[in-house]
């Protein structure tokens, strides 16, 4: 007979195996189920890094980029992921920055060829060049973050160099709640550049609903998404915003060269 303690360990072990196991699926049916596959060019479709089937025609899909590189080194690039309770979709995984395992939510550069002055429905899904400037899509960000605890890194580059601003937690609510942003406190020296949770006359982006040019959810008298030319979790029309007209992070640069948003699970688990 197993002791109560032994049974507890066995149950935990089974749970962890189930939670940490990748989803195995048939490649022949997978392609048609990848929700944002159409955003890729034909060349990019050929470069997706985890669509090589095994001898049985099966591929393994993980929940996020950190799960992909948990057990072996993998290169940065385009991957298919499938968060718990979700459908599969493509993301760009940054496997190089600070240990890797990051999902790229947005990448934008000054004078970008990708316009960011889009409407609500466009911001819901992926647009742009997955290997360059793009927006992953609010719905996909929600699906990734709703099942676990994620940290976020904002990488802002100016003519003076690069600044990283990190927050303990990052979550985006569902469309019913207008993809409201939930941020934890800044990490370490990031507090010096915190203009997302640190309240001032312009308010904070934390706990704000997303706004687009045709969906004004900010607290300004104006439609901030129209004023600055791109969607964001606006409170007032200043402090922080990333779009093709202007990339701004107050206190760092008002006309930044580029910006990237990265998220990954905080803990080494598979939730």
mmCIF file of C-alpha atoms in Angstrom:
data_model
loop_
_atom_site.group_PDB
_atom_site.id
_atom_site.type_symbol
_atom_site.label_atom_id
_atom_site.label_comp_id
_atom_site.label_asym_id
_atom_site.label_seq_id
_atom_site.Cartn_x
_atom_site.Cartn_y
_atom_site.Cartn_z
ATOM 1 C CA UNK A 1 0.000 0.000 0.000
ATOM 2 C CA UNK A 2 1.214 3.486 -0.814
ATOM 3 C CA UNK A 3 1.365 6.027 1.973
ATOM 4 C CA UNK A 4 -0.659 9.214 1.684
ATOM 5 C CA UNK A 5 2.552 11.161 1.062
ATOM 6 C CA UNK A 6 3.668 8.771 -1.693
ATOM 7 C CA UNK A 7 0.282 8.987 -3.379
ATOM 8 C CA UNK A 8 0.477 12.767 -3.246
ATOM 9 C CA UNK A 9 3.856 12.711 -4.995
ATOM 10 C CA UNK A 10 2.520 10.296 -7.633
ATOM 11 C CA UNK A 11 -0.483 12.502 -8.330
ATOM 12 C CA UNK A 12 1.789 15.542 -8.587
ATOM 13 C CA UNK A 13 4.140 13.702 -10.943
ATOM 14 C CA UNK A 14 1.276 12.659 -13.218
ATOM 15 C CA UNK A 15 -0.059 16.217 -13.165
ATOM 16 C CA UNK A 16 3.326 17.662 -14.123
ATOM 17 C CA UNK A 17 3.799 15.140 -16.941
ATOM 18 C CA UNK A 18 0.390 16.040 -18.340
ATOM 19 C CA UNK A 19 0.941 19.775 -17.920
ATOM 20 C CA UNK A 20 4.459 19.772 -19.368
ATOM 21 C CA UNK A 21 3.787 17.456 -22.282
ATOM 22 C CA UNK A 22 3.476 19.121 -25.664
ATOM 23 C CA UNK A 23 0.314 18.614 -27.649
ATOM 24 C CA UNK A 24 0.877 16.103 -30.439
ATOM 25 C CA UNK A 25 -1.170 16.670 -33.573
ATOM 26 C CA UNK A 26 -1.357 15.478 -37.171
ATOM 27 C CA UNK A 27 0.459 17.800 -39.576
ATOM 28 C CA UNK A 28 -2.087 17.165 -42.347
ATOM 29 C CA UNK A 29 -4.905 18.746 -40.345
ATOM 30 C CA UNK A 30 -2.836 21.301 -38.432
ATOM 31 C CA UNK A 31 -2.096 23.805 -41.205
ATOM 32 C CA UNK A 32 -5.769 24.591 -41.771
ATOM 33 C CA UNK A 33 -6.265 25.173 -38.035
ATOM 34 C CA UNK A 34 -3.451 27.703 -37.515
ATOM 35 C CA UNK A 35 -5.521 30.807 -36.946
ATOM 36 C CA UNK A 36 -3.157 33.510 -38.239
ATOM 37 C CA UNK A 37 -1.160 31.411 -40.717
ATOM 38 C CA UNK A 38 -2.297 33.654 -43.576
ATOM 39 C CA UNK A 39 -0.242 36.584 -42.255
ATOM 40 C CA UNK A 40 2.950 34.756 -43.267
ATOM 41 C CA UNK A 41 4.494 35.022 -46.710
ATOM 42 C CA UNK A 42 5.159 31.783 -48.604
ATOM 43 C CA UNK A 43 8.840 32.150 -47.740
ATOM 44 C CA UNK A 44 8.024 32.547 -44.038
ATOM 45 C CA UNK A 45 5.687 29.538 -44.071
ATOM 46 C CA UNK A 46 8.616 27.432 -45.249
ATOM 47 C CA UNK A 47 10.715 28.748 -42.339
ATOM 48 C CA UNK A 48 8.350 27.909 -39.459
ATOM 49 C CA UNK A 49 10.693 26.066 -37.116
ATOM 50 C CA UNK A 50 8.465 23.455 -35.481
ATOM 51 C CA UNK A 51 6.363 22.129 -38.346
ATOM 52 C CA UNK A 52 8.635 19.237 -39.323
ATOM 53 C CA UNK A 53 6.599 16.059 -38.664
ATOM 54 C CA UNK A 54 8.004 12.875 -37.191
ATOM 55 C CA UNK A 55 7.867 9.511 -38.992
ATOM 56 C CA UNK A 56 4.194 9.222 -38.047
ATOM 57 C CA UNK A 57 3.298 12.599 -39.511
ATOM 58 C CA UNK A 58 2.918 14.195 -36.077
ATOM 59 C CA UNK A 59 4.201 17.521 -34.757
ATOM 60 C CA UNK A 60 4.524 18.733 -31.164
ATOM 61 C CA UNK A 61 3.023 22.068 -30.168
ATOM 62 C CA UNK A 62 3.932 23.887 -26.959
ATOM 63 C CA UNK A 63 2.046 26.532 -24.999
ATOM 64 C CA UNK A 64 4.544 29.355 -25.434
ATOM 65 C CA UNK A 65 8.118 30.109 -26.467
ATOM 66 C CA UNK A 66 9.626 29.290 -23.085
ATOM 67 C CA UNK A 67 8.102 25.809 -23.212
ATOM 68 C CA UNK A 68 9.712 25.312 -26.622
ATOM 69 C CA UNK A 69 13.246 26.001 -25.373
ATOM 70 C CA UNK A 70 12.796 24.500 -21.908
ATOM 71 C CA UNK A 71 14.786 21.352 -22.627
ATOM 72 C CA UNK A 72 17.054 22.308 -25.528
ATOM 73 C CA UNK A 73 18.519 25.369 -27.199
ATOM 74 C CA UNK A 74 16.386 26.578 -30.086
ATOM 75 C CA UNK A 75 16.941 29.508 -32.457
ATOM 76 C CA UNK A 76 14.866 32.667 -32.641
ATOM 77 C CA UNK A 77 12.239 32.548 -35.355
ATOM 78 C CA UNK A 78 8.627 31.776 -36.220
ATOM 79 C CA UNK A 79 6.914 28.964 -34.317
ATOM 80 C CA UNK A 80 3.410 27.600 -33.900
ATOM 81 C CA UNK A 81 2.162 27.521 -30.303
ATOM 82 C CA UNK A 82 -1.098 26.387 -28.749
ATOM 83 C CA UNK A 83 -1.903 27.752 -25.270
ATOM 84 C CA UNK A 84 -4.142 25.679 -22.997
ATOM 85 C CA UNK A 85 -7.740 25.682 -24.165
ATOM 86 C CA UNK A 86 -6.826 27.552 -27.330
ATOM 87 C CA UNK A 87 -6.333 26.963 -31.025
ATOM 88 C CA UNK A 88 -2.860 27.052 -32.658
ATOM 89 C CA UNK A 89 -1.351 30.274 -34.005
ATOM 90 C CA UNK A 90 2.054 31.527 -35.130
ATOM 91 C CA UNK A 91 4.317 33.776 -33.069
ATOM 92 C CA UNK A 92 7.872 35.042 -33.285
ATOM 93 C CA UNK A 93 10.008 33.617 -30.473
ATOM 94 C CA UNK A 94 13.013 35.575 -29.226
ATOM 95 C CA UNK A 95 15.368 32.883 -27.939
ATOM 96 C CA UNK A 96 18.356 35.202 -27.447
ATOM 97 C CA UNK A 97 17.368 38.049 -25.112
ATOM 98 C CA UNK A 98 18.141 37.379 -21.421
ATOM 99 C CA UNK A 99 17.799 33.592 -21.555
ATOM 100 C CA UNK A 100 15.267 33.478 -24.376
ATOM 101 C CA UNK A 101 11.782 32.015 -24.344
ATOM 102 C CA UNK A 102 10.069 35.331 -25.155
ATOM 103 C CA UNK A 103 6.951 35.759 -27.275
ATOM 104 C CA UNK A 104 7.224 38.968 -29.311
ATOM 105 C CA UNK A 105 3.984 40.936 -28.892
ATOM 106 C CA UNK A 106 5.066 43.941 -30.896
ATOM 107 C CA UNK A 107 8.068 45.164 -32.802
ATOM 108 C CA UNK A 108 8.048 48.626 -34.359
ATOM 109 C CA UNK A 109 10.750 50.842 -35.819
ATOM 110 C CA UNK A 110 10.882 54.500 -36.776
ATOM 111 C CA UNK A 111 9.460 55.131 -40.265
ATOM 112 C CA UNK A 112 8.186 51.554 -40.335
ATOM 113 C CA UNK A 113 6.759 50.101 -43.529
ATOM 114 C CA UNK A 114 3.997 48.589 -41.375
ATOM 115 C CA UNK A 115 1.248 51.146 -40.604
ATOM 116 C CA UNK A 116 -0.119 50.931 -37.051
ATOM 117 C CA UNK A 117 -3.069 53.322 -37.423
ATOM 118 C CA UNK A 118 -5.481 50.390 -37.621
ATOM 119 C CA UNK A 119 -8.998 49.653 -36.402
ATOM 120 C CA UNK A 120 -10.183 47.435 -33.541
ATOM 121 C CA UNK A 121 -10.691 44.287 -35.628
ATOM 122 C CA UNK A 122 -7.209 44.547 -37.119
ATOM 123 C CA UNK A 123 -5.587 44.956 -33.696
ATOM 124 C CA UNK A 124 -7.510 41.890 -32.527
ATOM 125 C CA UNK A 125 -5.439 39.712 -34.856
ATOM 126 C CA UNK A 126 -1.918 39.689 -36.284
ATOM 127 C CA UNK A 127 -0.750 42.288 -38.781
ATOM 128 C CA UNK A 128 2.619 43.285 -40.229
ATOM 129 C CA UNK A 129 5.753 41.294 -40.985
ATOM 130 C CA UNK A 130 6.211 38.528 -38.405
ATOM 131 C CA UNK A 131 10.007 38.704 -38.807
ATOM 132 C CA UNK A 132 10.096 42.475 -38.531
ATOM 133 C CA UNK A 133 7.591 45.135 -37.449
ATOM 134 C CA UNK A 134 4.285 43.596 -36.403
ATOM 135 C CA UNK A 135 1.513 43.380 -33.820
ATOM 136 C CA UNK A 136 0.758 39.850 -32.622
ATOM 137 C CA UNK A 137 -2.919 40.525 -31.916
ATOM 138 C CA UNK A 138 -4.857 41.300 -28.742
ATOM 139 C CA UNK A 139 -6.844 38.069 -28.861
ATOM 140 C CA UNK A 140 -3.694 35.946 -29.074
ATOM 141 C CA UNK A 141 -2.033 37.890 -26.258
ATOM 142 C CA UNK A 142 -5.099 37.260 -24.118
ATOM 143 C CA UNK A 143 -5.049 33.530 -24.910
ATOM 144 C CA UNK A 144 -1.372 33.285 -23.941
ATOM 145 C CA UNK A 145 -1.583 35.234 -20.682
ATOM 146 C CA UNK A 146 -4.931 34.056 -19.321
ATOM 147 C CA UNK A 147 -3.628 30.666 -18.153
ATOM 148 C CA UNK A 148 -0.380 31.603 -16.414
ATOM 149 C CA UNK A 149 1.823 34.203 -14.784
ATOM 150 C CA UNK A 150 3.823 36.203 -17.336
ATOM 151 C CA UNK A 151 6.485 38.877 -17.054
ATOM 152 C CA UNK A 152 6.981 41.589 -19.661
ATOM 153 C CA UNK A 153 10.018 43.370 -21.051
ATOM 154 C CA UNK A 154 9.797 46.620 -23.021
ATOM 155 C CA UNK A 155 12.943 47.241 -25.071
ATOM 156 C CA UNK A 156 13.255 50.864 -26.196
ATOM 157 C CA UNK A 157 16.080 51.960 -28.466
ATOM 158 C CA UNK A 158 17.104 55.586 -28.985
ATOM 159 C CA UNK A 159 20.066 57.339 -30.572
ATOM 160 C CA UNK A 160 21.744 57.118 -27.148
ATOM 161 C CA UNK A 161 21.376 53.365 -26.755
ATOM 162 C CA UNK A 162 18.972 50.739 -25.475
ATOM 163 C CA UNK A 163 16.801 50.757 -22.344
ATOM 164 C CA UNK A 164 14.902 47.751 -20.952
ATOM 165 C CA UNK A 165 11.887 48.276 -18.699
ATOM 166 C CA UNK A 166 10.603 45.137 -16.938
ATOM 167 C CA UNK A 167 7.412 44.447 -15.002
ATOM 168 C CA UNK A 168 6.696 41.558 -12.645
ATOM 169 C CA UNK A 169 3.467 40.551 -14.345
ATOM 170 C CA UNK A 170 1.524 41.147 -17.549
ATOM 171 C CA UNK A 171 -1.995 40.090 -18.462
ATOM 172 C CA UNK A 172 -4.487 41.147 -21.113
ATOM 173 C CA UNK A 173 -8.171 40.492 -20.447
ATOM 174 C CA UNK A 174 -10.653 39.261 -23.064
ATOM 175 C CA UNK A 175 -12.486 41.280 -25.701
ATOM 176 C CA UNK A 176 -15.582 41.613 -23.522
ATOM 177 C CA UNK A 177 -13.379 43.648 -21.169
ATOM 178 C CA UNK A 178 -11.839 45.547 -24.098
ATOM 179 C CA UNK A 179 -8.484 43.763 -23.734
ATOM 180 C CA UNK A 180 -7.779 45.612 -20.494
ATOM 181 C CA UNK A 181 -4.099 45.664 -19.469
ATOM 182 C CA UNK A 182 -3.033 44.357 -16.059
ATOM 183 C CA UNK A 183 0.552 45.092 -15.021
ATOM 184 C CA UNK A 184 2.530 44.235 -11.915
ATOM 185 C CA UNK A 185 5.144 46.567 -10.407
ATOM 186 C CA UNK A 186 8.389 47.399 -12.235
ATOM 187 C CA UNK A 187 11.446 45.255 -11.514
ATOM 188 C CA UNK A 188 14.573 46.806 -9.993
ATOM 189 C CA UNK A 189 15.934 49.852 -11.782
ATOM 190 C CA UNK A 190 12.987 49.746 -14.219
ATOM 191 C CA UNK A 191 11.186 51.857 -11.626
ATOM 192 C CA UNK A 192 13.251 54.821 -12.836
ATOM 193 C CA UNK A 193 11.519 54.608 -16.222
ATOM 194 C CA UNK A 194 8.076 53.464 -15.083
ATOM 195 C CA UNK A 195 5.427 55.428 -16.947
ATOM 196 C CA UNK A 196 2.923 52.584 -17.248
ATOM 197 C CA UNK A 197 2.026 52.029 -13.572
ATOM 198 C CA UNK A 198 3.427 55.168 -11.907
ATOM 199 C CA UNK A 199 0.501 57.589 -11.650
ATOM 200 C CA UNK A 200 0.997 61.195 -12.744
ATOM 201 C CA UNK A 201 -1.113 63.884 -14.424
ATOM 202 C CA UNK A 202 -1.319 61.727 -17.547
ATOM 203 C CA UNK A 203 -2.601 58.689 -15.681
ATOM 204 C CA UNK A 204 -1.321 55.154 -16.192
ATOM 205 C CA UNK A 205 -1.709 52.489 -18.857
ATOM 206 C CA UNK A 206 -2.172 49.857 -16.165
ATOM 207 C CA UNK A 207 -5.847 48.827 -15.837
ATOM 208 C CA UNK A 208 -6.718 50.696 -19.026
ATOM 209 C CA UNK A 209 -8.781 49.232 -21.848
ATOM 210 C CA UNK A 210 -7.283 49.070 -25.326
ATOM 211 C CA UNK A 211 -8.139 51.852 -27.772
ATOM 212 C CA UNK A 212 -7.986 51.913 -31.565
ATOM 213 C CA UNK A 213 -8.943 54.597 -34.059
ATOM 214 C CA UNK A 214 -12.541 53.302 -34.199
ATOM 215 C CA UNK A 215 -12.796 52.266 -30.516
ATOM 216 C CA UNK A 216 -12.100 55.085 -28.041
ATOM 217 C CA UNK A 217 -11.714 53.695 -24.504
ATOM 218 C CA UNK A 218 -9.283 56.226 -23.037
ATOM 219 C CA UNK A 219 -9.952 58.979 -20.475
ATOM 220 C CA UNK A 220 -8.900 61.867 -22.663
ATOM 221 C CA UNK A 221 -11.417 64.174 -24.344
ATOM 222 C CA UNK A 222 -9.753 63.238 -27.613
ATOM 223 C CA UNK A 223 -9.406 59.837 -29.251
ATOM 224 C CA UNK A 224 -5.758 59.165 -28.415
ATOM 225 C CA UNK A 225 -5.445 56.411 -31.016
ATOM 226 C CA UNK A 226 -6.337 58.946 -33.710
ATOM 227 C CA UNK A 227 -4.183 61.693 -32.193
ATOM 228 C CA UNK A 228 -0.969 59.646 -32.054
ATOM 229 C CA UNK A 229 -1.712 57.306 -34.964
ATOM 230 C CA UNK A 230 -1.881 53.860 -33.366
ATOM 231 C CA UNK A 231 -3.669 51.612 -30.884
ATOM 232 C CA UNK A 232 -2.584 51.374 -27.242
ATOM 233 C CA UNK A 233 -3.751 51.114 -23.635
ATOM 234 C CA UNK A 234 -4.176 54.878 -23.425
ATOM 235 C CA UNK A 235 -5.200 56.870 -20.389
ATOM 236 C CA UNK A 236 -4.264 60.326 -21.637
ATOM 237 C CA UNK A 237 -2.552 60.886 -24.980
ATOM 238 C CA UNK A 238 1.038 60.901 -23.772
ATOM 239 C CA UNK A 239 3.762 59.159 -21.739
ATOM 240 C CA UNK A 240 4.065 55.908 -23.735
ATOM 241 C CA UNK A 241 2.949 54.771 -27.174
ATOM 242 C CA UNK A 242 4.479 52.761 -30.018
ATOM 243 C CA UNK A 243 3.422 53.331 -33.631
ATOM 244 C CA UNK A 244 4.836 54.080 -37.055
ATOM 245 C CA UNK A 245 4.456 57.880 -36.714
ATOM 246 C CA UNK A 246 6.184 58.196 -33.349
ATOM 247 C CA UNK A 247 7.642 55.867 -30.736
ATOM 248 C CA UNK A 248 7.621 57.495 -27.318
ATOM 249 C CA UNK A 249 8.610 56.459 -23.812
ATOM 250 C CA UNK A 250 8.641 59.474 -21.556
ATOM 251 C CA UNK A 251 12.008 60.103 -19.925
ATOM 252 C CA UNK A 252 13.806 57.864 -22.422
ATOM 253 C CA UNK A 253 13.026 59.291 -25.847
ATOM 254 C CA UNK A 254 10.230 61.227 -27.541
ATOM 255 C CA UNK A 255 11.255 60.027 -30.984
ATOM 256 C CA UNK A 256 12.708 56.577 -30.325
ATOM 257 C CA UNK A 257 14.370 54.452 -33.003
ATOM 258 C CA UNK A 258 12.517 51.229 -32.188
ATOM 259 C CA UNK A 259 10.533 49.396 -29.523
ATOM 260 C CA UNK A 260 9.775 45.752 -28.764
ATOM 261 C CA UNK A 261 7.384 44.123 -26.281
ATOM 262 C CA UNK A 262 8.353 40.642 -25.013
ATOM 263 C CA UNK A 263 6.565 38.282 -22.594
ATOM 264 C CA UNK A 264 7.393 34.900 -21.068
ATOM 265 C CA UNK A 265 6.258 32.798 -18.083
ATOM 266 C CA UNK A 266 7.704 33.961 -14.783
ATOM 267 C CA UNK A 267 8.271 30.475 -13.365
ATOM 268 C CA UNK A 268 9.709 27.242 -14.724
ATOM 269 C CA UNK A 269 6.376 25.516 -15.037
ATOM 270 C CA UNK A 270 4.020 24.596 -17.809
ATOM 271 C CA UNK A 271 0.880 26.395 -16.706
#
